Coordinates of C-alpha atoms and ligand atoms in Angstrom, one line a residue:
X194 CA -68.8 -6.4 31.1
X195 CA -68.8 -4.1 34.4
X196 CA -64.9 -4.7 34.5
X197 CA -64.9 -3.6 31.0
X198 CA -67.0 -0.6 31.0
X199 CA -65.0 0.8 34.3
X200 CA -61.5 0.2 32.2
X201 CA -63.3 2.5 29.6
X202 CA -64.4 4.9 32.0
X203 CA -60.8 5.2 33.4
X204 CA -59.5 5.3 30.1
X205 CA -61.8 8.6 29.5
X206 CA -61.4 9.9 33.1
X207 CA -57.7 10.3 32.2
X208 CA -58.0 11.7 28.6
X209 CA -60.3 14.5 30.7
X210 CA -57.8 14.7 33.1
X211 CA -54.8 15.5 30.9
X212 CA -56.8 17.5 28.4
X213 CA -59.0 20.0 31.1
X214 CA -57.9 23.7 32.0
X215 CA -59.8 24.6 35.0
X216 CA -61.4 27.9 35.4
X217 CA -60.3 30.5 37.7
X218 CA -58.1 32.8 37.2
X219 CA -54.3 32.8 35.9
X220 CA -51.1 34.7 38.3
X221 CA -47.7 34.8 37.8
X222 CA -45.0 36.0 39.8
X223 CA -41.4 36.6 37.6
X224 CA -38.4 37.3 40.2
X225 CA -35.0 38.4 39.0
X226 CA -32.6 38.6 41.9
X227 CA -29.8 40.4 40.3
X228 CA -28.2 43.6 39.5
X229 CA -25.1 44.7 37.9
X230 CA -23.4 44.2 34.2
X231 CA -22.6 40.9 34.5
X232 CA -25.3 39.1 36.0
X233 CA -27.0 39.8 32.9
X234 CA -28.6 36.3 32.6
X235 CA -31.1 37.0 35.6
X236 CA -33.3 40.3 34.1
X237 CA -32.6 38.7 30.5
X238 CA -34.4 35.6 31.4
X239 CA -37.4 36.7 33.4
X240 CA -38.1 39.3 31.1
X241 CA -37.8 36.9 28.0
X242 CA -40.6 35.0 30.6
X243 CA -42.8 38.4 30.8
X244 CA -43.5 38.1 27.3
X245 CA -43.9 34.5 27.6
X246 CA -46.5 35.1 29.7
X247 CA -48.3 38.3 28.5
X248 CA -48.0 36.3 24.9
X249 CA -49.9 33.8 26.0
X250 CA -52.6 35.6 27.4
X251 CA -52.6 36.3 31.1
X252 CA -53.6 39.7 31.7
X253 CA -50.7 42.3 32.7
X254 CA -53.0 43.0 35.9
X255 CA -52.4 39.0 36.6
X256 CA -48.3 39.3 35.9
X257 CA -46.6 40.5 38.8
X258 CA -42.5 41.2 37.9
X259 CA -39.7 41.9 40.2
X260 CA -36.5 43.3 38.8
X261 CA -34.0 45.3 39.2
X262 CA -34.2 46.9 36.3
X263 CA -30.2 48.1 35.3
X264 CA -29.4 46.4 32.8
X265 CA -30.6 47.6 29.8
X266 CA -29.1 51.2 30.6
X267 CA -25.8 49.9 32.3
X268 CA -22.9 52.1 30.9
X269 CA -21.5 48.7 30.0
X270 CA -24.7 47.9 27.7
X271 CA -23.1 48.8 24.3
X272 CA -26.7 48.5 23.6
X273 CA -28.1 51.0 25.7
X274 CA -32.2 50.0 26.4
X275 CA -32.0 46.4 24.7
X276 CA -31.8 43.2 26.1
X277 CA -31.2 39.5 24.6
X278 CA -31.4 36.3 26.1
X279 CA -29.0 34.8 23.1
X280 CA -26.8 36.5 21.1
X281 CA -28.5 38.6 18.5
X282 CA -31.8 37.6 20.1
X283 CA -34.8 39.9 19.5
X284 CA -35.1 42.6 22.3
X285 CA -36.8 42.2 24.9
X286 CA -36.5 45.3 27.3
X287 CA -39.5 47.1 25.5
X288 CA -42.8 45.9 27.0
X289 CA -40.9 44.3 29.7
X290 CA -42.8 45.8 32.5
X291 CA -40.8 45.6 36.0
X292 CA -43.8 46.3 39.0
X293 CA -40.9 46.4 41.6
X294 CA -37.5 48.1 40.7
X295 CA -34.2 49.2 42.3
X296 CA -34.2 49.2 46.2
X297 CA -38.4 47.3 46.3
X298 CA -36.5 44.2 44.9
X299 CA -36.3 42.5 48.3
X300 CA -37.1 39.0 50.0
X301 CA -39.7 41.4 52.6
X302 CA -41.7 42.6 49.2
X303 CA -41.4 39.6 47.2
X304 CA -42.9 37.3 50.5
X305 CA -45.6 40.5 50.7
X306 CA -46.6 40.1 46.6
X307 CA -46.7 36.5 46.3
X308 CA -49.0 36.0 49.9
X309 CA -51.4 38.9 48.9
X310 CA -50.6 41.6 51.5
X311 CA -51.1 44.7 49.9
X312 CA -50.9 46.5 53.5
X313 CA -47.5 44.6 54.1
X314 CA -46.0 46.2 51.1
X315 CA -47.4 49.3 51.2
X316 CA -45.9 49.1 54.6
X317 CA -42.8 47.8 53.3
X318 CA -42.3 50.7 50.3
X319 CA -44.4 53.4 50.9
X320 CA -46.8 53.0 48.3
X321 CA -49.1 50.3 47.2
X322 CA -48.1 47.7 44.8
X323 CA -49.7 45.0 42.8
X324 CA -49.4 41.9 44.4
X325 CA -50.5 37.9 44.0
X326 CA -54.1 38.6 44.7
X327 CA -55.6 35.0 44.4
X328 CA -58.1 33.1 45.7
X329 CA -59.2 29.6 46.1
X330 CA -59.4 28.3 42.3
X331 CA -56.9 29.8 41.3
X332 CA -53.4 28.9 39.5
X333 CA -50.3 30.6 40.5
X334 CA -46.9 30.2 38.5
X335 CA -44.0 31.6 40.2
X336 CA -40.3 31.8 38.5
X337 CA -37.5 32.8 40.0
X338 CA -34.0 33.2 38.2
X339 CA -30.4 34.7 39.8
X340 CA -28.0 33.4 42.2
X341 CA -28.3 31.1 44.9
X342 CA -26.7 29.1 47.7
X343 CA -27.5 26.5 50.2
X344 CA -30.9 27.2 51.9
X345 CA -31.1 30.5 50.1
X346 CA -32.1 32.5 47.0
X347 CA -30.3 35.7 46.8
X348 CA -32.1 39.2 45.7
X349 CA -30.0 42.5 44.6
X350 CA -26.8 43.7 47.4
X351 CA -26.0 40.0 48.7
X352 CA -29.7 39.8 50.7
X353 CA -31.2 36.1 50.5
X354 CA -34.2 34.7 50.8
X355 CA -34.0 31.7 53.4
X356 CA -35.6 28.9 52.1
X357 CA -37.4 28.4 55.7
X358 CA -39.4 32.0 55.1
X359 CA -40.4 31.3 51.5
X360 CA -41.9 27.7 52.4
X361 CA -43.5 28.8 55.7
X362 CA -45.7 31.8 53.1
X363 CA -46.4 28.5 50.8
X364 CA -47.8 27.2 53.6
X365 CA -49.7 30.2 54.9
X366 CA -51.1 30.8 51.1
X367 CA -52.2 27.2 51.4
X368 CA -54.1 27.6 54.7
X369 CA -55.4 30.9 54.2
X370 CA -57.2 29.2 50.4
X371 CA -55.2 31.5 48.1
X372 CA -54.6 29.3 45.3
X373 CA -55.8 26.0 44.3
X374 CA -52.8 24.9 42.6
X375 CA -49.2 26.6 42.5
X376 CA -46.1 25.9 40.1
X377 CA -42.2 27.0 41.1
X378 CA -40.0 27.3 38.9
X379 CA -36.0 28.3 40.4
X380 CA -33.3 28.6 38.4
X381 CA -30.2 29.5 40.7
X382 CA -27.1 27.6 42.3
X383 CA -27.9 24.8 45.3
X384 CA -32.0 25.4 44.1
X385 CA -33.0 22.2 45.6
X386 CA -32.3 23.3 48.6
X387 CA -34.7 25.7 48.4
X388 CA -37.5 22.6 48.9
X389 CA -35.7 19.5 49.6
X390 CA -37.1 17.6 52.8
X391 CA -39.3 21.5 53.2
X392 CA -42.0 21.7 50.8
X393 CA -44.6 19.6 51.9
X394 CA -46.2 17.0 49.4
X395 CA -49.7 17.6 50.4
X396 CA -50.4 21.0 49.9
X397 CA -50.9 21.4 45.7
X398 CA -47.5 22.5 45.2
X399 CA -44.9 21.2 42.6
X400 CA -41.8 23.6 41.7
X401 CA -39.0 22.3 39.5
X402 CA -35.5 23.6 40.3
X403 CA -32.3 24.0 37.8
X404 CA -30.0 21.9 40.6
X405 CA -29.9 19.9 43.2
X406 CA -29.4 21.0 47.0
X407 CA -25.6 20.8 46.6
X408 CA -24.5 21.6 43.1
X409 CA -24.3 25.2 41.0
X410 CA -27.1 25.8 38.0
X411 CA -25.4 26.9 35.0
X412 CA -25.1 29.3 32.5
X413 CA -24.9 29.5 28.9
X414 CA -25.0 32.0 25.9
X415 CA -21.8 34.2 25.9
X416 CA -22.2 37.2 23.7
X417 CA -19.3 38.1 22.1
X418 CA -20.4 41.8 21.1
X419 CA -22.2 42.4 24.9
X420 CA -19.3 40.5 26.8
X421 CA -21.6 38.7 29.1
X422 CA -23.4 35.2 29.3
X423 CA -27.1 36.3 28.7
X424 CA -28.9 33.4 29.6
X425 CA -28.8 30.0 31.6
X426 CA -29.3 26.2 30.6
X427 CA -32.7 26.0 32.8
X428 CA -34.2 29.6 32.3
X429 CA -33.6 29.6 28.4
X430 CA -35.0 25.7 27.8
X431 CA -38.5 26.5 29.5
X432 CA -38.8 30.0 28.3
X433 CA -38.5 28.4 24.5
X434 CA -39.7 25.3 24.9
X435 CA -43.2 26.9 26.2
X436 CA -42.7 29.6 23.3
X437 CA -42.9 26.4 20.8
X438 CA -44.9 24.1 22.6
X439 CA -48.8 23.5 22.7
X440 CA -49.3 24.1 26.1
X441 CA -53.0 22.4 26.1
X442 CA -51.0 19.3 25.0
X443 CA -47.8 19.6 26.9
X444 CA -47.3 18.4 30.4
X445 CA -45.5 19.8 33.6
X446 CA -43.5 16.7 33.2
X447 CA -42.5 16.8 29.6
X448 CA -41.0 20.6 30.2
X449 CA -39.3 18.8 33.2
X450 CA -37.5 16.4 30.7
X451 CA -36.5 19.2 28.7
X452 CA -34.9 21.4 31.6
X453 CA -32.9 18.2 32.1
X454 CA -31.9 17.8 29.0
X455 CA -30.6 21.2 28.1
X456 CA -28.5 21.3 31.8
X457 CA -26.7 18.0 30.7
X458 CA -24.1 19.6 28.0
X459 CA -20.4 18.8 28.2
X460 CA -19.3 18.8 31.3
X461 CA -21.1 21.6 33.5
X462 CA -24.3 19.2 34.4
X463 CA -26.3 20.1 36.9
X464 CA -29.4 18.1 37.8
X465 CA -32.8 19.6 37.6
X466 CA -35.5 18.4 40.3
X467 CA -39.0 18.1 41.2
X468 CA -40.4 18.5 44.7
X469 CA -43.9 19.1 46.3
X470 CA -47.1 17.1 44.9
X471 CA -45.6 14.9 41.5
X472 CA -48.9 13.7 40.8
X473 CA -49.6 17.2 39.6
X474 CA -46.5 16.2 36.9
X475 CA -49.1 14.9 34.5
X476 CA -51.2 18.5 34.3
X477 CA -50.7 20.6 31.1
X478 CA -48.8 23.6 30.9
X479 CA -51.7 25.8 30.0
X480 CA -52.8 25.8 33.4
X481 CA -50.6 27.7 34.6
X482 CA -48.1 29.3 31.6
X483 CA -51.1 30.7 30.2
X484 CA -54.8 31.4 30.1
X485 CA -57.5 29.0 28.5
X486 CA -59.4 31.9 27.0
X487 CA -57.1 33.5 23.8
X488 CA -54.0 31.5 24.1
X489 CA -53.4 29.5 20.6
X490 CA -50.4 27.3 20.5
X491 CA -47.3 28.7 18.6
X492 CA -48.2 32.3 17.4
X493 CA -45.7 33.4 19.8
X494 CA -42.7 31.7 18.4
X495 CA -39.9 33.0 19.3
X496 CA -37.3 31.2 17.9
X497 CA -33.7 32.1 18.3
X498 CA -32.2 29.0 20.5
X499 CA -28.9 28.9 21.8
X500 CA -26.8 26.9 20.6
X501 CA -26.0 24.4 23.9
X502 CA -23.5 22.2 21.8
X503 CA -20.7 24.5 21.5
X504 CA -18.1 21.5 21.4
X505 CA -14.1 22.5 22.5
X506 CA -13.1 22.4 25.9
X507 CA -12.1 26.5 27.0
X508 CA -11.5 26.5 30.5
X509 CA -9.7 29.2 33.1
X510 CA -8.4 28.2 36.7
X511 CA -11.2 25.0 36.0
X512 CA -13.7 26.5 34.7
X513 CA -15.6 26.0 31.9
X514 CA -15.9 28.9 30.2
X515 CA -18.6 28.1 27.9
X516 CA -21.0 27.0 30.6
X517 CA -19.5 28.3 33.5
X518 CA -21.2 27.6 36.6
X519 CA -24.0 30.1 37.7
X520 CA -22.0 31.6 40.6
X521 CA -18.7 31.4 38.7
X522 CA -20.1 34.0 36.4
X523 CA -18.0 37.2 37.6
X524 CA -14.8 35.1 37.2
X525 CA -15.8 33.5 33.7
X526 CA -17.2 37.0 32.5
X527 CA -13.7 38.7 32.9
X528 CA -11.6 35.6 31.8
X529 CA -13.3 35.7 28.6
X530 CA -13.1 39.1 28.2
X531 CA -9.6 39.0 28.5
X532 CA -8.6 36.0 26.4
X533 CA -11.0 37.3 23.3
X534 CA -11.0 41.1 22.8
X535 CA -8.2 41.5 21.2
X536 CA -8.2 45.1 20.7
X537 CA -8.0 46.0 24.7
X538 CA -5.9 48.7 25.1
X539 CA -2.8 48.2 27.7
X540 CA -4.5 50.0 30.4
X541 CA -7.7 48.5 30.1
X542 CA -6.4 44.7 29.8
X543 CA -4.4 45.5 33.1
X544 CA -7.2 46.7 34.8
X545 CA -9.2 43.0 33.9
X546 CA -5.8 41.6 34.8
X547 CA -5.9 43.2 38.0
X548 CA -9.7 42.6 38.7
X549 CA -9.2 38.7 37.9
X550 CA -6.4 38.4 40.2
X551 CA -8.2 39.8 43.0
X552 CA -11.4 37.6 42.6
X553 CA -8.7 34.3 42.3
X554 CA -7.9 35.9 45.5
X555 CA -11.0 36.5 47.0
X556 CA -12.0 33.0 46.0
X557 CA -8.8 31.1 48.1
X558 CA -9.2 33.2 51.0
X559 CA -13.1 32.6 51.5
X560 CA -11.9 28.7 51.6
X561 CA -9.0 29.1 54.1
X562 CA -11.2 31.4 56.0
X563 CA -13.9 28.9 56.3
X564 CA -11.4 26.3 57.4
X565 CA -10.2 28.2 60.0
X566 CA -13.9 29.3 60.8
X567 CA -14.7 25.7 61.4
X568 CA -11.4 25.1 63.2
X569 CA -12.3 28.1 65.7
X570 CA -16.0 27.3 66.3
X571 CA -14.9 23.4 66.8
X572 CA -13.1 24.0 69.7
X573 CA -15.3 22.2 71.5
X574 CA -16.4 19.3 69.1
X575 CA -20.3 18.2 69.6
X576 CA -20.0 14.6 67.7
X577 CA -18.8 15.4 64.8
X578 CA -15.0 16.4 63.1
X579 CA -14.0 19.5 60.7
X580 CA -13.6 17.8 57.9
X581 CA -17.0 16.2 58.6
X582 CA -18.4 19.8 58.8
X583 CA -16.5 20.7 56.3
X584 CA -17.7 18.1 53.5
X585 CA -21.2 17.7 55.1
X586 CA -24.1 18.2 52.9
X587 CA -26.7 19.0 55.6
X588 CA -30.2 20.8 55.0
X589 CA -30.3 23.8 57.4
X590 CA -31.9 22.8 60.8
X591 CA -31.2 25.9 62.6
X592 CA -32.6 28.5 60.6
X593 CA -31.9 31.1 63.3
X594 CA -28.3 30.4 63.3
X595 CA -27.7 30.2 59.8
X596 CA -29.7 33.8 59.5
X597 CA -27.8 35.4 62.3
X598 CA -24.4 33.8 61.3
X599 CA -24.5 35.4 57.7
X600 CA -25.8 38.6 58.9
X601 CA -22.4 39.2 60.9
X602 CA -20.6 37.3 58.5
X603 CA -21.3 40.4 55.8
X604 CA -21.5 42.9 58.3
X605 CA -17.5 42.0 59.8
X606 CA -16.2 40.8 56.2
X607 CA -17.7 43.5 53.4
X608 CA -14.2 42.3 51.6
X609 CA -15.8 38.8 50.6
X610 CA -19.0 40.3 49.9
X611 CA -21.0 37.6 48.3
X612 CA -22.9 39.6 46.5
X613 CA -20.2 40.8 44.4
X614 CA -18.3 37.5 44.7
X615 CA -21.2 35.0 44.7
X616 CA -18.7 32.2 44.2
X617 CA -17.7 32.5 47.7
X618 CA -20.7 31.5 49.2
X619 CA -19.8 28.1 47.8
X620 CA -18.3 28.1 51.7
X621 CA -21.8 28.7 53.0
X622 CA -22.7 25.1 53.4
X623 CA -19.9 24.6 56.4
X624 CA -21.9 27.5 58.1
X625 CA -25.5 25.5 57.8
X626 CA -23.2 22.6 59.4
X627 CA -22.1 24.3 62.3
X628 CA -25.2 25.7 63.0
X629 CA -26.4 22.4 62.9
X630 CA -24.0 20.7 65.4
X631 CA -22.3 23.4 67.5
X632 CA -23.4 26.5 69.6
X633 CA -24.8 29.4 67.7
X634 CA -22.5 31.5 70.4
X635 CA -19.6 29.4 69.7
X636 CA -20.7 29.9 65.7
X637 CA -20.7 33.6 66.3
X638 CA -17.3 34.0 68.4
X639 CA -15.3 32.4 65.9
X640 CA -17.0 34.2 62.9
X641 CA -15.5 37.7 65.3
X642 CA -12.2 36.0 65.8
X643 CA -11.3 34.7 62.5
X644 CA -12.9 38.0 60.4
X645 CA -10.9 40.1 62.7
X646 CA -7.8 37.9 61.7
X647 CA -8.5 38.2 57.7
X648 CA -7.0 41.3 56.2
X649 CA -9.2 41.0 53.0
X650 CA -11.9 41.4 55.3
X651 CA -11.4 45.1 55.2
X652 CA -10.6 45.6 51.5
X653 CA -13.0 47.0 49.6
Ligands
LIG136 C1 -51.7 15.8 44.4 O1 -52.3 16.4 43.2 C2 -53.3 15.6 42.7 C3 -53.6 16.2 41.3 O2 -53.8 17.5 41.4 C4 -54.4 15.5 43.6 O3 -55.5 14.7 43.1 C5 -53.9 14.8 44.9 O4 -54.9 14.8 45.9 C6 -52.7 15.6 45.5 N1 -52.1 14.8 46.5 C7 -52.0 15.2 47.8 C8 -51.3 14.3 48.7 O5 -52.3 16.4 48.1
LIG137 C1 -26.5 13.1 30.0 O1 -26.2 12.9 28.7 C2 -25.4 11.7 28.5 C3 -24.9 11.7 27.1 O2 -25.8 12.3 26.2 C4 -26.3 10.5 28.9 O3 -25.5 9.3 28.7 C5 -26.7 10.7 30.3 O4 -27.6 9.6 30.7 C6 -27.4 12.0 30.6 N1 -27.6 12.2 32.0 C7 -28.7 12.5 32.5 C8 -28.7 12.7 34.0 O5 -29.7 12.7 31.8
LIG138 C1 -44.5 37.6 21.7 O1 -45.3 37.8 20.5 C2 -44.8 38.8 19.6 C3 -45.8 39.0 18.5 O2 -46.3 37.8 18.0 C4 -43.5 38.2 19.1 O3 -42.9 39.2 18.2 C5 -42.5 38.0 20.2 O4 -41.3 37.4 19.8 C6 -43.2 37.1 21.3 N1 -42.3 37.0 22.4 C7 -41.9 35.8 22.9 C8 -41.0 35.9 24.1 O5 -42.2 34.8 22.4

């Protein structure tokens, strides 16, 4: 009888469980790190998640949104102030409020907003700014959405966010009682990396991530009429799936499943993950994507899907060209542009021409130059070999390195500027290997010497 009434009482314990919003208050933190034409995708999808969020009831004051806010008045925006996350979507630049813009979308602010220090960004722009200002029962969603790279998440001009700096203000939002429990979402290339063997498990955090540590995230959505991919496998499944879903019902897990589902289409699969505390996997949506008071399931359906199925193969140089890889965007953008508009004018399909060529360029020299990097800085082997370096697939051990190697890495090769060519810091991982295993001195000597050697360093 005992036996039986404590399986009842478990039974009901978990139906409580699963069914219970707790009180405090909503915050979410939107991030996209991108500017320019063709890294449409990033402001597209975070500020389709805006009005997720506003929709279902979390106050403005409780949103904080970083963008850079150029894209729905690029010259290149035949649409000038609109912006779709799939073709002939429903606009969503108006009411898509942006609390940082331009030159305040940085790593510095956004590790400011999201630990609460209105005096550090104050500091940081001259003004003061809304920021994550929670306390200890409180829920905090954070989603972030542009490129990445190993052990980093970029923001606007090539600037990253190391994956070391963002965990250690997790940590010091956890100690200092600023939320109770805290969701990530990251939709960029090599995202796993961003918690993988980092993130602690005991400190209520779980954070889903479009890849793993080593492979790119992936787009999806060409637009034919804007000539850009608009939105990405990850970012697009979650922002509909919570459009549709009844978040009181629906659980951190089940949107999981659907991420991973929508990034397994023909060919360009990348793996979404899960880090942090899983047990929190089993907690509904509404505790975080919305607010308990006002939010009613499915009154903001928004409906236009993309269509993830598009069938024949279309490739360029390797890639897939209907879900190109995240950081293969630039290169995809301007292959399809070429191939489809078939009323270019001479002059301007040279000019693609031209600007194709030189990214293919780009692209090869970034490799050699990394081989010869790792050849230079192994002159003195510590253990390991350079192809061992060069195939590794290490987590970064020596942050300090790794920050100091790209920071003269960009300063002595603006020609391979990974901002603008984001599918050269596909290299990046045989840097986090050095760092790991050789000298940061000898790291630095050779990044001089083989730069100085690299006349594409110097083209601009
Ligand atoms: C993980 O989260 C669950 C549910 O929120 C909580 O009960 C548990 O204590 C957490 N585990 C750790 C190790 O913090
Ligand atoms: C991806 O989809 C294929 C075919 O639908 C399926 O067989 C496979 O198990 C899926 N992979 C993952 C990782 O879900
Ligand atoms: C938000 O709600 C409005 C009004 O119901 C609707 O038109 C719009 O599509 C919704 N936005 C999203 C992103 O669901």
């Amino acid at each position: 009888m005992a036996l039986r009434h404590g399986a009842l009482s478990l039974v009901l314990l978990a139906v409580v469980l699963v069914v219970r919003v707790e009180s405090g208050k909503n915050w979410a933190l939107i991030v996209a790190g991108s500017k320019d034409y063709y890294n449409y995708f990033s402001q597209a999808v975070s500020c389709h998640a805006y009005h997720t969020m506003r929709n279902n009831s979390i106050p403005p004051e409780n949103i904080v949104h970083m963008a850079y806010d150029d894209l729905a008045h690029d010259p290149e925006n035949p649409v000038q102030g609109n912006i779709v996350n799939v073709p002939e979507g429903p606009n969503l630049y108006p009411g898509c409020k942006m609390d940082y813009r331009k030159k305040e979308v940085t790593p510095e602010v956004f590790l400011k907003v999201l630990t609460g220090d209105k005096e550090g960004v104050k500091k940081l722009i001259g003004r003061e700014g809304k920021v994550v200002d929670s306390g200890p029962d409180d829920h905090v969603f954070v989603t972030m959405v542009d490129h990445g790279g190993p052990g980093v998440f970029y923001f606007p001009d090539f600037v990253e966010l190391h994956n070391t700096d963002l965990n250690n203000a997790l940590k010091q939002m956890h100690r200092e009682n600023r939320y109770k429990e805290m969701v990530l979402y990251v939709d960029s290339c090599n995202s796993g990396s961003m918690f993988e063997g980092i993130l602690p498990k005991n400190i209520n955090i779980y954070s889903t991530t479009c890849a793993n540590t080593h492979e790119s995230g992936y787009m999806c959505c060409w637009d034919e009429f804007r000539l850009s991919f608009v939105g990405t496998q990850y970012g697009n499944a979650w922002v509909y799936d919570t459009d549709k879903a009844n978040l009181h019902k629906k659980t951190l897990y089940q949107q999981y499943e659907v991420m991973k589902k929508a990034c397994n289409v023909s060919g360009s699969v990348s793996h979404p993950q899960q880090y942090g505390n899983l047990s929190m996997n089993s907690q509904v949506l509404a505790q975080y994507q919305s607010k308990a008071e006002g939010y009613q399931p499915g009154v903001c359906l928004n409906t236009l899907e993309a269509d993830n199925t598009l069938g024949s193969k279309f490739t360029f140089a390797g890639i897939d060209l209907n879900n190109p890889a995240i950081d293969m965007v630039p290169i995809a953008t301007v292959a399809r542009r070429l191939i489809e508009s078939r009323d270019l004018s001479g002059e301007k399909r040279e000019e693609l021409k031209a600007e194709l060529r030189h990214m293919m360029l780009v692209k090869e020299k970034a490799e050699s130059l990394t081989k010869d990097l790792v050849k230079a800085a192994m002159s003195s082997p510590r253990g390991l070999t350079e192809i061992d370096i060069l195939t590794g697939k290490e987590r970064v051990f020596n942050s300090e390195c790794y920050k100091a190697a790209l920071g003269l890495f960009s300063a002595r090769c603006p020609g391979i500027n990974m901002g603008r060519y984001p599918f050269a810091r596909r290299n990046l991982q045989a840097f986090i290997n050095l760092c790991n295993h050789q000298r940061q001195t000898d790291v630095m000597n050779a990044i001089m010497e083989v730069t100085e050697k690299y006349g594409i360093c110097r083209a601009l």
